[in-house]
Coordinates of C-alpha atoms and ligand atoms in Angstrom, one line a residue:
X1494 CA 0.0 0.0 0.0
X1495 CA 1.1 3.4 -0.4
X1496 CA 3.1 4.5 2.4
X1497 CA 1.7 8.4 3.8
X1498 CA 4.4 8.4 6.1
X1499 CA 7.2 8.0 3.4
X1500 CA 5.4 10.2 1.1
X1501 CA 5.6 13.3 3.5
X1502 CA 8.8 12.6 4.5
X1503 CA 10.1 12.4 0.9
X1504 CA 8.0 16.3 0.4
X1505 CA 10.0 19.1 0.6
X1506 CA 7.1 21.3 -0.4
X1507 CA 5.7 24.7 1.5
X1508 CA 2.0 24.0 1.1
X1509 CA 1.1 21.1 -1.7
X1510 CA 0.3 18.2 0.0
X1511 CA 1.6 19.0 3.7
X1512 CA -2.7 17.8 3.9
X1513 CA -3.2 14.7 2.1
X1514 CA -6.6 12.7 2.4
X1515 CA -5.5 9.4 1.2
X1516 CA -8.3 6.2 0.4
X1517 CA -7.5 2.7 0.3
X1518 CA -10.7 3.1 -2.5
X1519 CA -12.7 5.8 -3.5
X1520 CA -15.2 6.5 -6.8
X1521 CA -13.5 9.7 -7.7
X1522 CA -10.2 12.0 -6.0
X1523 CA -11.4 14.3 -8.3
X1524 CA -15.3 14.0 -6.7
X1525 CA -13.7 13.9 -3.1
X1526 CA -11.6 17.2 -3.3
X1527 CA -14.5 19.1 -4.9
X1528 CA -16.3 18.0 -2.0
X1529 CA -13.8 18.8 0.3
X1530 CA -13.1 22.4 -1.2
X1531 CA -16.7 23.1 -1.3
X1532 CA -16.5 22.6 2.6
X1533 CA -13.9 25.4 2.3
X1534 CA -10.6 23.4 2.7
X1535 CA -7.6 25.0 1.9
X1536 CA -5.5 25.1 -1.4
X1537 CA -2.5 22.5 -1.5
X1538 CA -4.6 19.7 -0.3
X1539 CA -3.9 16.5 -1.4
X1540 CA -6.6 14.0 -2.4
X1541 CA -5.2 10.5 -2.7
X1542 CA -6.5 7.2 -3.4
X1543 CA -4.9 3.6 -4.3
X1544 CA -7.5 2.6 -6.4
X1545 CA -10.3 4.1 -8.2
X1546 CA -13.8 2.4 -8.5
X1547 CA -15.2 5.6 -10.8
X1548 CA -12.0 7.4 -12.3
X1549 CA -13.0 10.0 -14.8
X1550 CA -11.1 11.0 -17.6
X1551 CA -12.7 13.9 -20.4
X1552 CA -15.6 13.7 -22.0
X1553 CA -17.0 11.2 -19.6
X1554 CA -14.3 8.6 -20.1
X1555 CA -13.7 6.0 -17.9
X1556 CA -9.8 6.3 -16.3
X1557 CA -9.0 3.1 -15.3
X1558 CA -7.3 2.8 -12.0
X1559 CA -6.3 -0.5 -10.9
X1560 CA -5.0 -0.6 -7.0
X1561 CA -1.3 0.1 -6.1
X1562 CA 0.5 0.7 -9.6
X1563 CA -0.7 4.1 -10.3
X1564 CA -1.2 7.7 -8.9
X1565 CA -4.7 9.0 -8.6
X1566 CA -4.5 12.5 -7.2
X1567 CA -6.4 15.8 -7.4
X1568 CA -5.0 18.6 -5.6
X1569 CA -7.1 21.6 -4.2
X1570 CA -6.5 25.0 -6.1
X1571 CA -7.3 28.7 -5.2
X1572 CA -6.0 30.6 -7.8
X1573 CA -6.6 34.4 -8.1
X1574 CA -7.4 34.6 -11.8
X1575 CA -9.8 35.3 -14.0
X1576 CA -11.8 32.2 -15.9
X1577 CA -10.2 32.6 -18.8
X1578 CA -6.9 31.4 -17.3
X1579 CA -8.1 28.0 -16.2
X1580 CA -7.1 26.1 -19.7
X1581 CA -3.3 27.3 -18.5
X1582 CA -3.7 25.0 -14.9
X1583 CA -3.9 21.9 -17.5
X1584 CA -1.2 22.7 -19.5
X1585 CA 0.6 23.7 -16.4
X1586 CA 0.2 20.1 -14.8
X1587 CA 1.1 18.8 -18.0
X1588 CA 4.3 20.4 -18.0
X1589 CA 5.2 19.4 -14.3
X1590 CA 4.4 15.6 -15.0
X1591 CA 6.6 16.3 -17.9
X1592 CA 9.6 17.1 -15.8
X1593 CA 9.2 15.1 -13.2
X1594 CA 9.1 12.1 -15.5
X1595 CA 12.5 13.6 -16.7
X1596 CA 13.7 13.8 -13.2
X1597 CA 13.1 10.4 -11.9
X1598 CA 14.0 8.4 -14.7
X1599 CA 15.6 8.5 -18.3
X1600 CA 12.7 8.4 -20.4
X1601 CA 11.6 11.1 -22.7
X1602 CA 8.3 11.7 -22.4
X1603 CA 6.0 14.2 -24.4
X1604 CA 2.7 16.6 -24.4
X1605 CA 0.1 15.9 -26.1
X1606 CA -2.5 19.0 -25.9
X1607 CA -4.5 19.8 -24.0
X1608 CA -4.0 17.2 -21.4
X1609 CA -1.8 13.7 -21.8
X1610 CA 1.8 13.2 -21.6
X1611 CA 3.5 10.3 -23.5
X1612 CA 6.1 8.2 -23.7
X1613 CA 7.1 6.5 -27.2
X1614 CA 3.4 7.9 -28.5
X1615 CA 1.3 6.1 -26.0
X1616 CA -0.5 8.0 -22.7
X1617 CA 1.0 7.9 -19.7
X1618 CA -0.5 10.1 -17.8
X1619 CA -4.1 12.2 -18.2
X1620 CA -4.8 15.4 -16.5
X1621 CA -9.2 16.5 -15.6
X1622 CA -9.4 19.9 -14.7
X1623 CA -12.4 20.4 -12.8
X1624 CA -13.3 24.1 -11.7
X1625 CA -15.8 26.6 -10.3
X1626 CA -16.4 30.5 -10.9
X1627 CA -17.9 33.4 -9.4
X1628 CA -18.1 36.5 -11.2
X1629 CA -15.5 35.6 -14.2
X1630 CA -12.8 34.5 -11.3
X1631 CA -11.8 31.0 -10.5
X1632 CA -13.4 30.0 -6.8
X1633 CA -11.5 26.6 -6.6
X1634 CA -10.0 24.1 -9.1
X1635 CA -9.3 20.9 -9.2
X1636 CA -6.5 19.4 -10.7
X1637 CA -6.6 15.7 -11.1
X1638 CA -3.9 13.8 -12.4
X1639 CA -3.7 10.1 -13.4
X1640 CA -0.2 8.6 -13.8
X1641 CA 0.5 4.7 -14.8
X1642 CA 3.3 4.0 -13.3
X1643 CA 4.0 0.1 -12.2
X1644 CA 1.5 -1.1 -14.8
X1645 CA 2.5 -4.4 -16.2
X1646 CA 1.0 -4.7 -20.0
X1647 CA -1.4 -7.2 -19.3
X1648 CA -3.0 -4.9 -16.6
X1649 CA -4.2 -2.6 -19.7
X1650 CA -8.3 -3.7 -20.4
X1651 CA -8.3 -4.5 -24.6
X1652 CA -9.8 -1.1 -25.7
X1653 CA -6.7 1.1 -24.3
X1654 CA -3.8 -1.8 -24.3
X1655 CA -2.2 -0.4 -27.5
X1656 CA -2.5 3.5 -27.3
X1657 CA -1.6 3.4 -23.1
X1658 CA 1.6 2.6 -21.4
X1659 CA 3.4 3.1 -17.8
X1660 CA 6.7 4.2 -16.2
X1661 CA 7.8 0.5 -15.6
X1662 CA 7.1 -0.7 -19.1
X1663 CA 9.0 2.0 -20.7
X1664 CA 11.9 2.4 -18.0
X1665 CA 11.8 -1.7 -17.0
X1666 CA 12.0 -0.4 -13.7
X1667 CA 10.5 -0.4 -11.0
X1668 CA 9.3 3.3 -9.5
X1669 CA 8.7 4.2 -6.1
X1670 CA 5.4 5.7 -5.9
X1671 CA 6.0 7.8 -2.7
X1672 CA 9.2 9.2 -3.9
X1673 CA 7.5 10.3 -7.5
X1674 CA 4.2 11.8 -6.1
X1675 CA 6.5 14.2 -3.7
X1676 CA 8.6 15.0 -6.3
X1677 CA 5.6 15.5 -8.8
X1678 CA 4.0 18.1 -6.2
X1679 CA 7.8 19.7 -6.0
X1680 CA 7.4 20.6 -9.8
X1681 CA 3.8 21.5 -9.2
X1682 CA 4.2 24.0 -6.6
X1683 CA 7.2 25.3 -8.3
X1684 CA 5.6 25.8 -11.7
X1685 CA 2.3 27.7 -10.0
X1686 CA 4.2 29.7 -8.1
X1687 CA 6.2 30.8 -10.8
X1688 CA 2.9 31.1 -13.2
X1689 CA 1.2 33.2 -10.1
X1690 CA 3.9 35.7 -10.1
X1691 CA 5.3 36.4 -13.3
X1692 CA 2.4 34.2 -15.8
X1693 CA 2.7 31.8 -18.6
X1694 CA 5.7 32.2 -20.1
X1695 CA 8.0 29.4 -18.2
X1696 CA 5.0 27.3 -18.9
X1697 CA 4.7 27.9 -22.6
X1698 CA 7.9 28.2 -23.2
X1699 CA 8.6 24.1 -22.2
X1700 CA 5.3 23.0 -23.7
X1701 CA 6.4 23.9 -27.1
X1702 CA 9.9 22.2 -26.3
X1703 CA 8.6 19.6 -26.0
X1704 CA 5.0 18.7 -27.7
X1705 CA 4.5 16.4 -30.0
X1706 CA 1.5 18.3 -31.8
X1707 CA 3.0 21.5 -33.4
X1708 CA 3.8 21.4 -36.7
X1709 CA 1.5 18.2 -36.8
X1710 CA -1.7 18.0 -39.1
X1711 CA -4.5 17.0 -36.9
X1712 CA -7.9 16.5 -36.5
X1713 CA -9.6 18.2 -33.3
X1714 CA -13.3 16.1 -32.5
X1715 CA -15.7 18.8 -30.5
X1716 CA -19.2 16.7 -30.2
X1717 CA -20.3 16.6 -34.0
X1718 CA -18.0 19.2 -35.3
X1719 CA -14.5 18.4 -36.6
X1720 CA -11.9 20.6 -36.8
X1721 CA -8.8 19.4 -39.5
X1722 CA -5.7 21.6 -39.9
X1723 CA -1.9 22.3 -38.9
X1724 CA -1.0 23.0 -35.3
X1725 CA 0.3 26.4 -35.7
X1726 CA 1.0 27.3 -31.9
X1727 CA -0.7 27.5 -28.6
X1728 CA -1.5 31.0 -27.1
X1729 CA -1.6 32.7 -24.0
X1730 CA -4.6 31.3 -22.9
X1731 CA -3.4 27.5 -23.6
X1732 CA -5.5 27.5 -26.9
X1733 CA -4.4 25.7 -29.6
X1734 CA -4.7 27.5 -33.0
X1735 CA -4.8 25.5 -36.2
X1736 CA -4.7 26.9 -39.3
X1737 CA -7.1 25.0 -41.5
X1738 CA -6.8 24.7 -45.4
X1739 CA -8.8 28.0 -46.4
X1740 CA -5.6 29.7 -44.4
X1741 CA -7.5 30.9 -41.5
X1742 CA -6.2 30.3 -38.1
X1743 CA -8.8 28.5 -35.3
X1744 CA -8.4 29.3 -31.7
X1745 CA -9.0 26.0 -30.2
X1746 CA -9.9 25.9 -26.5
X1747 CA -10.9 22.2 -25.8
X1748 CA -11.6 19.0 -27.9
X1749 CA -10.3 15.5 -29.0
X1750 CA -7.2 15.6 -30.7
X1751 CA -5.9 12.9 -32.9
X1752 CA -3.1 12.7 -35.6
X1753 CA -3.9 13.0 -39.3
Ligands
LIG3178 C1 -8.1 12.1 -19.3 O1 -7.0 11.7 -19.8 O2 -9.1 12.1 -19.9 C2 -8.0 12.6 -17.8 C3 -7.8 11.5 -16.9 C4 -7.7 12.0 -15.4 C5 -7.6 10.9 -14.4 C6 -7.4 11.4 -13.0 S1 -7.1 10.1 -11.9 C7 -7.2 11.1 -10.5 C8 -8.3 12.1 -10.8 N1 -9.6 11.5 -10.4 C9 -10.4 11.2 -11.4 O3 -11.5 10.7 -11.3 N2 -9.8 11.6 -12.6 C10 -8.5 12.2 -12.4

């Protein structure tokens, strides 16, 4: 079982997860922290949870959350910006995953917008956003994050065994899940911190280092409309803007993406 004990003593954080909540087996971290924020708990808490009976992924995806290989987290968020912004906490988690990945072991992993990370083009990790507003400013967010990390290849179900992969199978090692999670909410804190007082830029600036969409044609599924084109950039916001074959340039703020 995860070890809470090891875990904190690994953190050298100031606020993200010094409060962890951690389940045996829950339905949803994501479900429980909203809970728990609604209550009025404080930013930096850590929901935790070795297994997941309803993981969500987007669009009302199923993430599948077997007990004790992966890391199913959402973390409490209070951030003082405007709605608009909230796009930018994805890409943002993306980009910490990213470099903790690079971190603790010698893999090479990749961004996929708006929300996976991969390793040798298969998903790793998955990131669900979840927030409320008041007024046009962000009341809480939370930011849930899936990792596979001991994941053997036979633990995949059919329908995600090609296109999904974990730590283990592409490092043939064997990660600590204690020492990863602290270090993950190491790069977290450090990245919103940074984003808090001086914006995107650091953020941006290693997504486009290292995506593996710009430049790409792709296709971009939003319900029944489909949007086809070349991944141009992303902006400020974390949009993606794809410039389709007329020559005009799509701000993109959410959808499916896939390869052409
Ligand atoms: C996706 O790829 O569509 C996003 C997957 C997000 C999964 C994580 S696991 C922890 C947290 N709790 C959930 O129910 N979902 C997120």
């Amino acid at each position: 079982m995860f070890s809470t004990q090891k875990f904190q003593s690994d953190l050298a954080t100031e606020k993200f997860g010094k409060t962890i909540v951690f389940y045996e087996e829950i339905g949803s971290t994501n479900d429980e922290a909203k809970r728990l924020a609604r209550e009025g708990k404080p930013e930096g808490l850590l929901v935790l949870s070795d297994r997941q009976t309803a993981g969500k992924g987007r669009f009302g995806r199923k993430w599948h959350s077997p007990e004790k290989t992966g890391l199913y987290c959402s973390l409490i968020l209070r951030p003082p910006v405007p709605v608009s912004k909230i796009s930018l906490l994805t890409i943002l988690a993306g980009v910490a995953v990213l470099e903790t990945i690079q971190k603790e072991t010698s893999l090479a992993p990749l961004l996929k917008w708006p929300n996976d990370v991969l390793i040798n083009g298969k998903k790793v990790c998955g990131i669900l956003t979840e927030s409320t507003s008041k007024k046009d400013k962000v009341e809480f967010a939370i930011m849930g994050i899936g990792i596979n990390i001991n994941n053997r290849k036979e633990q995949f179900p059919d329908e995600i065994c090609l296109s999904s992969t974990s730590l283990k199978i592409e490092s043939g090692k064997d990660i600590i899940r204690e020492k990863f999670l602290s270090s993950l909410l190491f790069h977290l804190e450090n990245k919103y911190t940074c984003f808090l007082k001086n914006g995107n830029k650091n953020i941006l600036q290693v997504w486009r280092k290292h995506n593996d969409v710009l430049g790409k044609k792709v296709k971009i599924y939003q319900g029944t409309r489909l949007i086809v084109g070349l991944a141009r950039d992303i902006d400020d916001e974390g949009n993606l803007l794809v410039e389709t074959n007329d020559g005009n340039v799509e701000k993109v703020s959410s959808g499916e993406l896939r390869g052409v």
